[in-house]
Short mmCIF file of C-alpha atoms and ligand atoms in Angstrom, two decimals:
data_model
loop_
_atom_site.label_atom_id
_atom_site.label_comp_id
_atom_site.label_asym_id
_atom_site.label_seq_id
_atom_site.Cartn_x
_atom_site.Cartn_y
_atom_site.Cartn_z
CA UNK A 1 0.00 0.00 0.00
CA UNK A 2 2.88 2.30 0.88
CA UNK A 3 4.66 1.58 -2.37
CA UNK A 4 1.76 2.49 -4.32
CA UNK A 5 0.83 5.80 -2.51
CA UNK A 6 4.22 6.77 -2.48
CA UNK A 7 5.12 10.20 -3.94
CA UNK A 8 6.49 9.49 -7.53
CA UNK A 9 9.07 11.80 -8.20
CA UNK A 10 11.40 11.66 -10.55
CA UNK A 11 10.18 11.66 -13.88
CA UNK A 12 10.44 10.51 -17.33
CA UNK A 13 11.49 11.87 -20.54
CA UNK A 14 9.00 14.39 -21.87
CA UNK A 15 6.48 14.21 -24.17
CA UNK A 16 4.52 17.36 -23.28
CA UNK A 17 1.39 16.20 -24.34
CA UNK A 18 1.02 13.47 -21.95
CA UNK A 19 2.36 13.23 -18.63
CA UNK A 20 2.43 9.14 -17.98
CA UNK A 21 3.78 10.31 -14.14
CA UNK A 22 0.46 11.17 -13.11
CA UNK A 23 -1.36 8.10 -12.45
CA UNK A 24 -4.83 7.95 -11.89
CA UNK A 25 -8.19 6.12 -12.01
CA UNK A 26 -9.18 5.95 -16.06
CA UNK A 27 -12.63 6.58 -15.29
CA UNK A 28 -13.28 10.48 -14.21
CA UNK A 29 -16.60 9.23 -12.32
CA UNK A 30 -15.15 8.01 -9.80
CA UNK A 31 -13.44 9.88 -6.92
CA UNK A 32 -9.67 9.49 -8.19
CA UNK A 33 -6.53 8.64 -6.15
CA UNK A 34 -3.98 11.05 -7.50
CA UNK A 35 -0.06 9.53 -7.92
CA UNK A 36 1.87 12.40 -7.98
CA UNK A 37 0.96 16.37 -7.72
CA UNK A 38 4.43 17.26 -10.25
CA UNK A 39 4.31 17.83 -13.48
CA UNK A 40 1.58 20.30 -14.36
CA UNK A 41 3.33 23.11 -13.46
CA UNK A 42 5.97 23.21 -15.96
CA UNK A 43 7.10 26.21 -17.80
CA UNK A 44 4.49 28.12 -19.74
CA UNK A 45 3.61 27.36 -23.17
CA UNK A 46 3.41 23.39 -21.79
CA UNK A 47 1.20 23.56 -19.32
CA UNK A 48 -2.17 24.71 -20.85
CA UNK A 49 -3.80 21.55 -20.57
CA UNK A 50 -2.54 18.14 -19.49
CA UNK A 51 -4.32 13.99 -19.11
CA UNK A 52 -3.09 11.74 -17.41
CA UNK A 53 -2.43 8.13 -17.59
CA UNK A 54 -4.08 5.04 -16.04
CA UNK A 55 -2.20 3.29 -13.54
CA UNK A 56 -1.24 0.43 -16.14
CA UNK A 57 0.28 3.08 -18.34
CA UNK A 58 2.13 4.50 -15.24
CA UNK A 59 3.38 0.95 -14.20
CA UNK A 60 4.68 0.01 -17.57
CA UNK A 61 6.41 3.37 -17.95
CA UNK A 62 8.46 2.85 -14.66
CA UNK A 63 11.54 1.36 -15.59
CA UNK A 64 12.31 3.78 -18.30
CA UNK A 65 11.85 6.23 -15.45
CA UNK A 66 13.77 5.22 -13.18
CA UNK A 67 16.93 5.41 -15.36
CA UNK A 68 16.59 8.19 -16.63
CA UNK A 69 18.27 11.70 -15.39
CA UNK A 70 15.52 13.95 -17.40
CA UNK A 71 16.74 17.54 -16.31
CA UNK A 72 13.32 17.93 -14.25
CA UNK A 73 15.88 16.76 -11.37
CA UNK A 74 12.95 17.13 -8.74
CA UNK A 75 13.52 16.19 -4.82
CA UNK A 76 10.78 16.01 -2.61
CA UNK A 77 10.36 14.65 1.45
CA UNK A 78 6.96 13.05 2.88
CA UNK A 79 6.05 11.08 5.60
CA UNK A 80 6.61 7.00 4.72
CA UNK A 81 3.02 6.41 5.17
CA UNK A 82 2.63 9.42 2.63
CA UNK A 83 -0.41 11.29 4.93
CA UNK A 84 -1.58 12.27 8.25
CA UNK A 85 -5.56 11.81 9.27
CA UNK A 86 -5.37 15.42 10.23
CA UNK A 87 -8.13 17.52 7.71
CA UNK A 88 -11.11 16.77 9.89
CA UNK A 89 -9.63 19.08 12.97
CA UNK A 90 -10.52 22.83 13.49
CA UNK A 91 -7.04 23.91 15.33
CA UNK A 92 -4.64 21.73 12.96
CA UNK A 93 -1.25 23.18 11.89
CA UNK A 94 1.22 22.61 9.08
CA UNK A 95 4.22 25.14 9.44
CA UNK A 96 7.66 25.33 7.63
CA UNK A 97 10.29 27.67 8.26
CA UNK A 98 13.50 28.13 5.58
CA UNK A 99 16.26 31.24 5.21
CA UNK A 100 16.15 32.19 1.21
CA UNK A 101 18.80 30.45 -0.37
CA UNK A 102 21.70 32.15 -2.32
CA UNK A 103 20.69 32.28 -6.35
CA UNK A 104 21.76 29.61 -8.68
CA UNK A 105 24.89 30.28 -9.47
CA UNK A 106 23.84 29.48 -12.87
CA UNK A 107 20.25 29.72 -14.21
CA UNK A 108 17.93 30.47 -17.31
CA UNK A 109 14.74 32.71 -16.16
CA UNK A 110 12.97 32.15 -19.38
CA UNK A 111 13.85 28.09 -20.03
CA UNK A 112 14.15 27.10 -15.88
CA UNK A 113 11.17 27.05 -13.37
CA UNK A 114 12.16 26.31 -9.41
CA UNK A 115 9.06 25.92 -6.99
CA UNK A 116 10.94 24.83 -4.01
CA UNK A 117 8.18 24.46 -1.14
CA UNK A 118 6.75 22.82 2.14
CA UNK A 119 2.55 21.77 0.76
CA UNK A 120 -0.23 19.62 1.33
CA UNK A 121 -2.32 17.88 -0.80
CA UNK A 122 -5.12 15.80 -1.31
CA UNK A 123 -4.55 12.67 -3.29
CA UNK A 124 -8.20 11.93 -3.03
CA UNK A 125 -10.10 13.63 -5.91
CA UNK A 126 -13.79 14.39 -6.37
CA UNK A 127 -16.05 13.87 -9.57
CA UNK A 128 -14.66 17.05 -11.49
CA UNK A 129 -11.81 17.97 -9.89
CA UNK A 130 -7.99 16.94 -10.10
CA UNK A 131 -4.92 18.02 -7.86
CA UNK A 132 -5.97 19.87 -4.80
CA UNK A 133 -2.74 21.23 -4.15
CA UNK A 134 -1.44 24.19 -0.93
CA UNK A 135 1.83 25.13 -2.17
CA UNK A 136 2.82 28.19 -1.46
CA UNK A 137 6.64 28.80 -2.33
CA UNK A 138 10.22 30.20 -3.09
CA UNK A 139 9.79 30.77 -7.32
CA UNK A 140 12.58 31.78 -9.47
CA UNK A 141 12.42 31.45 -13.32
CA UNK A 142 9.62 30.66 -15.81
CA UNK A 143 6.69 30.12 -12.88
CA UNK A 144 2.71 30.28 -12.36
CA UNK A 145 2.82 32.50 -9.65
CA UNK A 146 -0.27 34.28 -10.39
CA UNK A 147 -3.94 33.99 -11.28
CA UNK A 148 -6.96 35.88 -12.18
CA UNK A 149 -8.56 34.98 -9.04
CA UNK A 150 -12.29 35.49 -8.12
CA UNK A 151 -14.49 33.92 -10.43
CA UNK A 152 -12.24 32.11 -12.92
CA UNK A 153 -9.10 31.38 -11.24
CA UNK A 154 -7.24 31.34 -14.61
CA UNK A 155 -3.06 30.89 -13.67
CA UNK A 156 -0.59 33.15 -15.18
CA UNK A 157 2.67 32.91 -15.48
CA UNK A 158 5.82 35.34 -14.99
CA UNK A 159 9.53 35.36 -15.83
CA UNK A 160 11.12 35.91 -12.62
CA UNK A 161 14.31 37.25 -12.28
CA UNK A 162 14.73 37.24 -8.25
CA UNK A 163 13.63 35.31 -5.62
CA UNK A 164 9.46 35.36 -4.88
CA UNK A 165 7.40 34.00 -2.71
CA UNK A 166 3.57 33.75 -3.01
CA UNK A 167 0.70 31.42 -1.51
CA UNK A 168 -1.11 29.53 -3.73
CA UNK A 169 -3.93 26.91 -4.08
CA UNK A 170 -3.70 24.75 -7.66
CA UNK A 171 -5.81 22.58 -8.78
CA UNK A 172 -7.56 21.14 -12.41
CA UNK A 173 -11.01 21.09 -13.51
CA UNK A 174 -11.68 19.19 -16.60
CA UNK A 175 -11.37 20.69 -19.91
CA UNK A 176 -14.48 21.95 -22.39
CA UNK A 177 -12.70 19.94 -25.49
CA UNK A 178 -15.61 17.91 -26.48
CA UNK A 179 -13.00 14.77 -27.42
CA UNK A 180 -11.91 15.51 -23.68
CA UNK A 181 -8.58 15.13 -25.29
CA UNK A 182 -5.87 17.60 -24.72
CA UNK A 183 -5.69 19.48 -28.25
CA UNK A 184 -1.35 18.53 -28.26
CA UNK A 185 -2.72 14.46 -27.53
CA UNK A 186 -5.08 14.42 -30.69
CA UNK A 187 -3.32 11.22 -31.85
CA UNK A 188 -6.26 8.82 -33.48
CA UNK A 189 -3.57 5.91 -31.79
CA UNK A 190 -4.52 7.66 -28.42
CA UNK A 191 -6.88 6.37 -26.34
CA UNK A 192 -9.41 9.24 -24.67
CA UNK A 193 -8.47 9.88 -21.10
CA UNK A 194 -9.52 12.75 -19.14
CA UNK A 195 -8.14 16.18 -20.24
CA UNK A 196 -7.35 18.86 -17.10
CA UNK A 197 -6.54 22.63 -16.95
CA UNK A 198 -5.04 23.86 -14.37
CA UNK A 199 -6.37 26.75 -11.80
CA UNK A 200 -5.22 28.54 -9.31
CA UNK A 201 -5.86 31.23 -6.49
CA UNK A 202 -3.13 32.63 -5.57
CA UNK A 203 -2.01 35.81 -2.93
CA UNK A 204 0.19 38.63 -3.33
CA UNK A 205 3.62 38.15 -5.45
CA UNK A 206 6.31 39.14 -2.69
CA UNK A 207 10.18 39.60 -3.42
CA UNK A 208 12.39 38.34 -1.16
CA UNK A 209 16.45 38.28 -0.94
CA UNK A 210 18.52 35.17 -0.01
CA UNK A 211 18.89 35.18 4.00
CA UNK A 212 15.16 36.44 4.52
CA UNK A 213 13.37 33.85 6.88
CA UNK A 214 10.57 32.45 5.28
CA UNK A 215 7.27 30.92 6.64
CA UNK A 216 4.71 28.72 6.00
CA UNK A 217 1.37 28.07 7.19
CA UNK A 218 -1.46 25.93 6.52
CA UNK A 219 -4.76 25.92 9.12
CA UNK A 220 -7.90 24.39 9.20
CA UNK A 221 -10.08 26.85 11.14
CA UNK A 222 -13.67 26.49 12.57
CA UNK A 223 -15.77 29.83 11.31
CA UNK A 224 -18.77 30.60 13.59
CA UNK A 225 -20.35 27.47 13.73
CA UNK A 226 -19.23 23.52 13.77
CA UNK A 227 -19.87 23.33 10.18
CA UNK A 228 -18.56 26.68 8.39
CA UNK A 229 -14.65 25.21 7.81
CA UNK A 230 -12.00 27.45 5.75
CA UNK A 231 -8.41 26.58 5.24
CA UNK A 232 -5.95 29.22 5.35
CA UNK A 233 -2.74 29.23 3.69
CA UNK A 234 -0.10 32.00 4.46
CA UNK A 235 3.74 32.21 3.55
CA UNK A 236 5.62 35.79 4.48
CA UNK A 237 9.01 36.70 6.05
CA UNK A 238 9.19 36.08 9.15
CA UNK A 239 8.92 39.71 11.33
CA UNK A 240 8.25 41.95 8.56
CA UNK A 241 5.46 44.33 8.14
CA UNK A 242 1.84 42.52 7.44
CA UNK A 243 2.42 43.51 3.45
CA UNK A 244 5.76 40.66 3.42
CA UNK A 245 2.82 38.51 3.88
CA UNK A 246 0.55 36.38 1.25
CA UNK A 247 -2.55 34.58 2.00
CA UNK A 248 -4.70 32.45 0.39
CA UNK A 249 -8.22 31.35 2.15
CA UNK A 250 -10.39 28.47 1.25
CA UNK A 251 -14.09 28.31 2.05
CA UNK A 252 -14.61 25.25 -0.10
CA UNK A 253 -12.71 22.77 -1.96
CA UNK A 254 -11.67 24.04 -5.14
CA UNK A 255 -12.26 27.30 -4.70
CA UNK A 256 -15.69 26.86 -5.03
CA UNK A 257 -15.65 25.39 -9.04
CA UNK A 258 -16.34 21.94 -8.74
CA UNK A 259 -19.17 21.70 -7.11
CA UNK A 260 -21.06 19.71 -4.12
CA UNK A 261 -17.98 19.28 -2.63
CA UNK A 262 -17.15 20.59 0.75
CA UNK A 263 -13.94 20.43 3.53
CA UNK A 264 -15.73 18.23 5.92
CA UNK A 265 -16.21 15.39 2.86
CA UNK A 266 -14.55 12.18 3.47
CA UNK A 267 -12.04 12.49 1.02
CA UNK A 268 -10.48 15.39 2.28
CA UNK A 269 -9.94 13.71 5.58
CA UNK A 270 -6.18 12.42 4.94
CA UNK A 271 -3.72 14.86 4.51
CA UNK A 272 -0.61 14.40 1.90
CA UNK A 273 2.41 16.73 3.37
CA UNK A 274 5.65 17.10 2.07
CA UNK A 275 8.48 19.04 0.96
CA UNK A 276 9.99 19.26 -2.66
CA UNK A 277 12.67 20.95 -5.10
CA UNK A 278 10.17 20.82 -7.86
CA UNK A 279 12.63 22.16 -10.28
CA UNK A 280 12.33 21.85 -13.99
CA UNK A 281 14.97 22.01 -17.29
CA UNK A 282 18.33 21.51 -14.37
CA UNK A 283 21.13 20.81 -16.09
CA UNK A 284 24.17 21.30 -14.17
CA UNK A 285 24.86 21.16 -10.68
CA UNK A 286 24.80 25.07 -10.51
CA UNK A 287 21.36 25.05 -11.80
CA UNK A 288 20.90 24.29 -8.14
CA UNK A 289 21.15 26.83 -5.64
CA UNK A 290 24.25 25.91 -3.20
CA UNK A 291 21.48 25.08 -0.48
CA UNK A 292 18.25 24.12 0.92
CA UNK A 293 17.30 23.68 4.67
CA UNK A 294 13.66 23.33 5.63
CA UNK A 295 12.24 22.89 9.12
CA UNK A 296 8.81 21.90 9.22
CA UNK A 297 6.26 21.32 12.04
CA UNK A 298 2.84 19.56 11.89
CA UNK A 299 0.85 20.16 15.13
CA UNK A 300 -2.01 18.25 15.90
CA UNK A 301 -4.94 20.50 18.24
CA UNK A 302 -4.36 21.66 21.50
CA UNK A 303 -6.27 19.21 23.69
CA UNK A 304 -5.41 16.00 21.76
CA UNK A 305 -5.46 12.95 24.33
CA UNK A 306 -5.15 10.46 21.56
CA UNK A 307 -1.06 10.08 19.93
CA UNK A 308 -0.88 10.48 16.61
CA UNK A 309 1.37 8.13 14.91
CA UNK A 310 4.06 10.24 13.65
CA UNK A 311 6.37 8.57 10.64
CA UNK A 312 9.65 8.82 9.64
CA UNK A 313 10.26 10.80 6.77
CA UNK A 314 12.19 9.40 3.58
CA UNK A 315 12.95 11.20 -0.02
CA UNK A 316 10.33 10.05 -1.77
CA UNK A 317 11.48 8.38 -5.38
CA UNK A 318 15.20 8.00 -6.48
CA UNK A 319 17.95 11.00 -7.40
CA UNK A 320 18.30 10.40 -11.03
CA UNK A 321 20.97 12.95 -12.00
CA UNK A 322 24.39 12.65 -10.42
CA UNK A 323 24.49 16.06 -9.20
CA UNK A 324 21.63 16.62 -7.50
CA UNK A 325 21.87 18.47 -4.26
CA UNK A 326 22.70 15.12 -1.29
CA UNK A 327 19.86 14.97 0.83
CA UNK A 328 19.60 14.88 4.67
CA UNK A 329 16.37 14.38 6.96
CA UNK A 330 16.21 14.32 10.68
CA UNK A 331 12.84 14.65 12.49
CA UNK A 332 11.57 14.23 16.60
CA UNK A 333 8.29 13.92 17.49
CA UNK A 334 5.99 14.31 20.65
CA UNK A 335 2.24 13.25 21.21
CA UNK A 336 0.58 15.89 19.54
CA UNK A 337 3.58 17.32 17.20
CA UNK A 338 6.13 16.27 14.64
CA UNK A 339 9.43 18.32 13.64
CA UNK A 340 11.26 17.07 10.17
CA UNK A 341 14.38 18.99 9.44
CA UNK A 342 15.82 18.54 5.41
CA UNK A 343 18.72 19.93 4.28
CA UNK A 344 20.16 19.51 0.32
CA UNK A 345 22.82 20.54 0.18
CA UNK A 346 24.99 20.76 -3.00
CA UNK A 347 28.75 18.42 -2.67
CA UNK A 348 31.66 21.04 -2.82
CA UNK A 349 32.93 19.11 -6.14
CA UNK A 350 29.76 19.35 -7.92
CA UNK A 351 29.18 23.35 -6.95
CA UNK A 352 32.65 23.90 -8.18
CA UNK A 353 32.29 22.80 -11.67
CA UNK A 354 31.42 24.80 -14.82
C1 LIG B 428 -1.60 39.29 -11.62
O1 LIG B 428 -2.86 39.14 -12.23
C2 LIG B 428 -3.74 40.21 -11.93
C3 LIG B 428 -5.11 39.83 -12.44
O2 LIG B 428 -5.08 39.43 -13.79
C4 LIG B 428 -3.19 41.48 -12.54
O3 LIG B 428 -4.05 42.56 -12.25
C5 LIG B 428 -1.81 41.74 -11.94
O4 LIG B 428 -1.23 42.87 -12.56
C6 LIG B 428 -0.91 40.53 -12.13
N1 LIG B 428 0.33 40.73 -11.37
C7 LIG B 428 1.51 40.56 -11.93
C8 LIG B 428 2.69 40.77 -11.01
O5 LIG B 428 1.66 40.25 -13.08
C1 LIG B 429 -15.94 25.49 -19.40
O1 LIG B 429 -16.92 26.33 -19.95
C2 LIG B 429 -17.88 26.82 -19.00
C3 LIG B 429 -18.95 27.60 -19.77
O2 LIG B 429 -18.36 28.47 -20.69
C4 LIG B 429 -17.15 27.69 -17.98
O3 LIG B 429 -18.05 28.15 -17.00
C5 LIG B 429 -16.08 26.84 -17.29
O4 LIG B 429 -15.35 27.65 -16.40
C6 LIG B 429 -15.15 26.24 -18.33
N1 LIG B 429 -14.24 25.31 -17.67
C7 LIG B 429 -12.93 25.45 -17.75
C8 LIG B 429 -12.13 24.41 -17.05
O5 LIG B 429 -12.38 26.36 -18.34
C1 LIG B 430 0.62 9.06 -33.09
O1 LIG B 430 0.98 8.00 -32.21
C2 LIG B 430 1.76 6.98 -32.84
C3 LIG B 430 1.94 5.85 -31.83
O2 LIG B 430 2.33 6.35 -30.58
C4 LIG B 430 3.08 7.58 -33.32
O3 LIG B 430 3.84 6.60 -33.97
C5 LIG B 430 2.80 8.72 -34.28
O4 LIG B 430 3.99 9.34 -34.65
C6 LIG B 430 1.86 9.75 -33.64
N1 LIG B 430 1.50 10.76 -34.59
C7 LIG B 430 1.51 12.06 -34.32
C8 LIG B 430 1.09 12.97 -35.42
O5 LIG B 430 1.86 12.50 -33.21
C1 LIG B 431 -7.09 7.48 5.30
O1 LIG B 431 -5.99 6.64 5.05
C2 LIG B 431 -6.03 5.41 5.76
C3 LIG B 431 -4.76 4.67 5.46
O2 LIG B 431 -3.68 5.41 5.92
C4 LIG B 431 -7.24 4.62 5.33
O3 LIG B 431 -7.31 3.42 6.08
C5 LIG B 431 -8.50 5.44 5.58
O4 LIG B 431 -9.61 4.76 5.08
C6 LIG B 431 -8.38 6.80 4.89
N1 LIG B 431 -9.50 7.63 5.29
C7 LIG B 431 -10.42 8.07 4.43
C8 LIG B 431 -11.53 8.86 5.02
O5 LIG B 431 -10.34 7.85 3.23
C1 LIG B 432 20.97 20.83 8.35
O1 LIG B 432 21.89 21.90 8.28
C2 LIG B 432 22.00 22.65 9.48
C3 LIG B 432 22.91 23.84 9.23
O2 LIG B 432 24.05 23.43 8.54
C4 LIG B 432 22.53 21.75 10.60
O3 LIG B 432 22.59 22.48 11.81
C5 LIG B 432 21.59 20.57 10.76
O4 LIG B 432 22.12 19.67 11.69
C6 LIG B 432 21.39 19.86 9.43
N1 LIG B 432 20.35 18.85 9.59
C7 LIG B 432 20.41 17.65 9.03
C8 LIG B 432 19.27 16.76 9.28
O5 LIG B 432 21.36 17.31 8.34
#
């Protein structure tokens, strides 16, 4: 069961069309079990509109994929178990702290993208709606890192020269082509599968300078009566002035688009957290920057008698490029509250070439 929750990271050669890494249930009925949140994200201009494949797709794709060193070089940290029964309690918290690193010593703002984040997901999907993603994040390069918000939620993205850091909520709601085919997949050889666009709501677009302390936050709190939940999701620097601050909130799943659905549902109950480098066209270990150190907390409610049973954290899927950053993870727990500490760190060696 583990195995086939885990986080699949790594990925495979790129077609841009389809994106055989994100391995769902074929039929879109049913409430869908997502594989991996990466991949729809990528740089603009291959991101409009994605499917995915079925699990048997997915499974015979594997061994290519884990060969391959594909320059989309992602890292990424979860829990063994892969989630926490945590999103059915008012008072919950999911916190990260991390300084900004220094730049890449070496990178491409138009051709390179770098979300490098602590989020939660839900891999549990309703009819209509695919990825239900909190990621707020560090962004540098070719990035969505902003939306039209309030009603459509259309994502836009920006060439970034500098550090940002923004909250955001993404997520996919079908597409309106009638062959439910992604226009770049219409291949008569193809079989239909369910065609997604991505959305997103996202807060204010904030600077920031290597050294800043960064935070993340992610609440589930109880609004005037025991059945009015929002989740909000906040990432600033730690001390400044309220406008180094970006917030996201959720009344509803989805930001209200798919509908029928609502925070208390079911499938919303077990929480996906984790950390990732979700870094695309690396080449080189400069492409990196030098170093990444994350602390992050979860904190069950105040008042918890029951212990939650915390896991040990591992780096979910393989390194597939030689000079990726080496990865650390250290975490302590108590009754109520887990601690994970990641560092990647770049080897002197690799840093030091080109
Ligand atoms: C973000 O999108 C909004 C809404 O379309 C727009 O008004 C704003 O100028 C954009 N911000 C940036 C930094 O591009
Ligand atoms: C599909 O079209 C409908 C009607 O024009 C619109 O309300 C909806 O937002 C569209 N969906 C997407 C995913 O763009
Ligand atoms: C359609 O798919 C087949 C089989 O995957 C492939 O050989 C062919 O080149 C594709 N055609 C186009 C136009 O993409
Ligand atoms: C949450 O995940 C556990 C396995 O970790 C599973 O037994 C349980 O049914 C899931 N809960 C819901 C509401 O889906
Ligand atoms: C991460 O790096 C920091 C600073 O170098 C160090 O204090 C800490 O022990 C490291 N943690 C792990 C788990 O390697």
């Amino acid at each position: 069961m583990s195995a086939m929750i885990s986080i699949v990271c790594v990925l495979l050669a790129v077609s841009t069309s389809c994106m055989p890494w994100l391995a769902c249930a074929e039929e879109e009925h049913k409430p869908q079990w997502l594989s991996s949140p990466l991949g729809m994200r990528r740089p603009q201009g291959q991101s409009n509109e994605f499917t995915v494949a079925s699990p048997k797709e997915w499974s015979e794709s594997s061994d290519a994929r884990k060969k391959e060193c594909n320059h989309e070089a992602h890292l990424c940290v979860g829990p063994s178990h892969d989630h926490y029964p945590l999103g059915h309690e008012p008072g919950v918290l999911f916190t990260a702290r991390f300084r900004v690193p220094p730049l890449p010593k070496s990178y491409n703002s138009q051709t390179m993208t770098y979300y490098d984040y602590f989020n939660i997901f839900w891999r549990q999907q309703p009819k209509g709606g695919f990825m239900n993603q909190f990621v707020p994040q560090l962004m540098l390069g070719n990035v969505l890192a902003n939306s039209s918000n309030y009603p459509d939620y259309e994502p836009k993205w920006l060439v970034l020269d500098e550090w940002h850091i923004g909250a955001q909520y993404f997520f996919a709601l079908p597409c309106n082509t009638t062959s439910e085919v992604a226009p770049s997949d219409q291949n008569a050889s193809v079989k239909r599968k369910p065609c997604w666009k991505p959305k997103a709501a996202t807060g204010k677009l904030i600077p920031v300078k290597p050294g800043e302390l960064v935070e993340t936050t992610f609440t589930l709190v109880q609004v005037t009566n025991v059945d009015d939940w929002e989740w909000h999701l906040q990432m600033g620097v730690v001390g400044a002035h309220p406008n180094r601050w970006s917030l996201v909130v959720s009344r509803v799943p989805f930001m209200g688009l798919v509908k029928n659905t609502k925070w208390q549902d079911d499938n919303y109950q077990n929480v996906t957290v984790g950390s990732c480098l979700e870094n695309y066209n690396m080449y080189v270990a400069n492409n990196y920057p030098s170093t990444w150190q994350i602390s992050m907390d979860v904190i069950a409610p105040a008042g918890e008698s029951r212990r939650v049973s915390w896991d040990d954290w591992r780096l979910a899927g393989d390194e597939h490029c030689s000079w990726q950053p080496k990865t650390t993870l250290a975490s302590v727990d108590g009754s109520s509250w887990q601690r994970v500490i990641w560092n990647a760190t770049l080897t002197r060696s690799d840093h030091a070439q080109q």
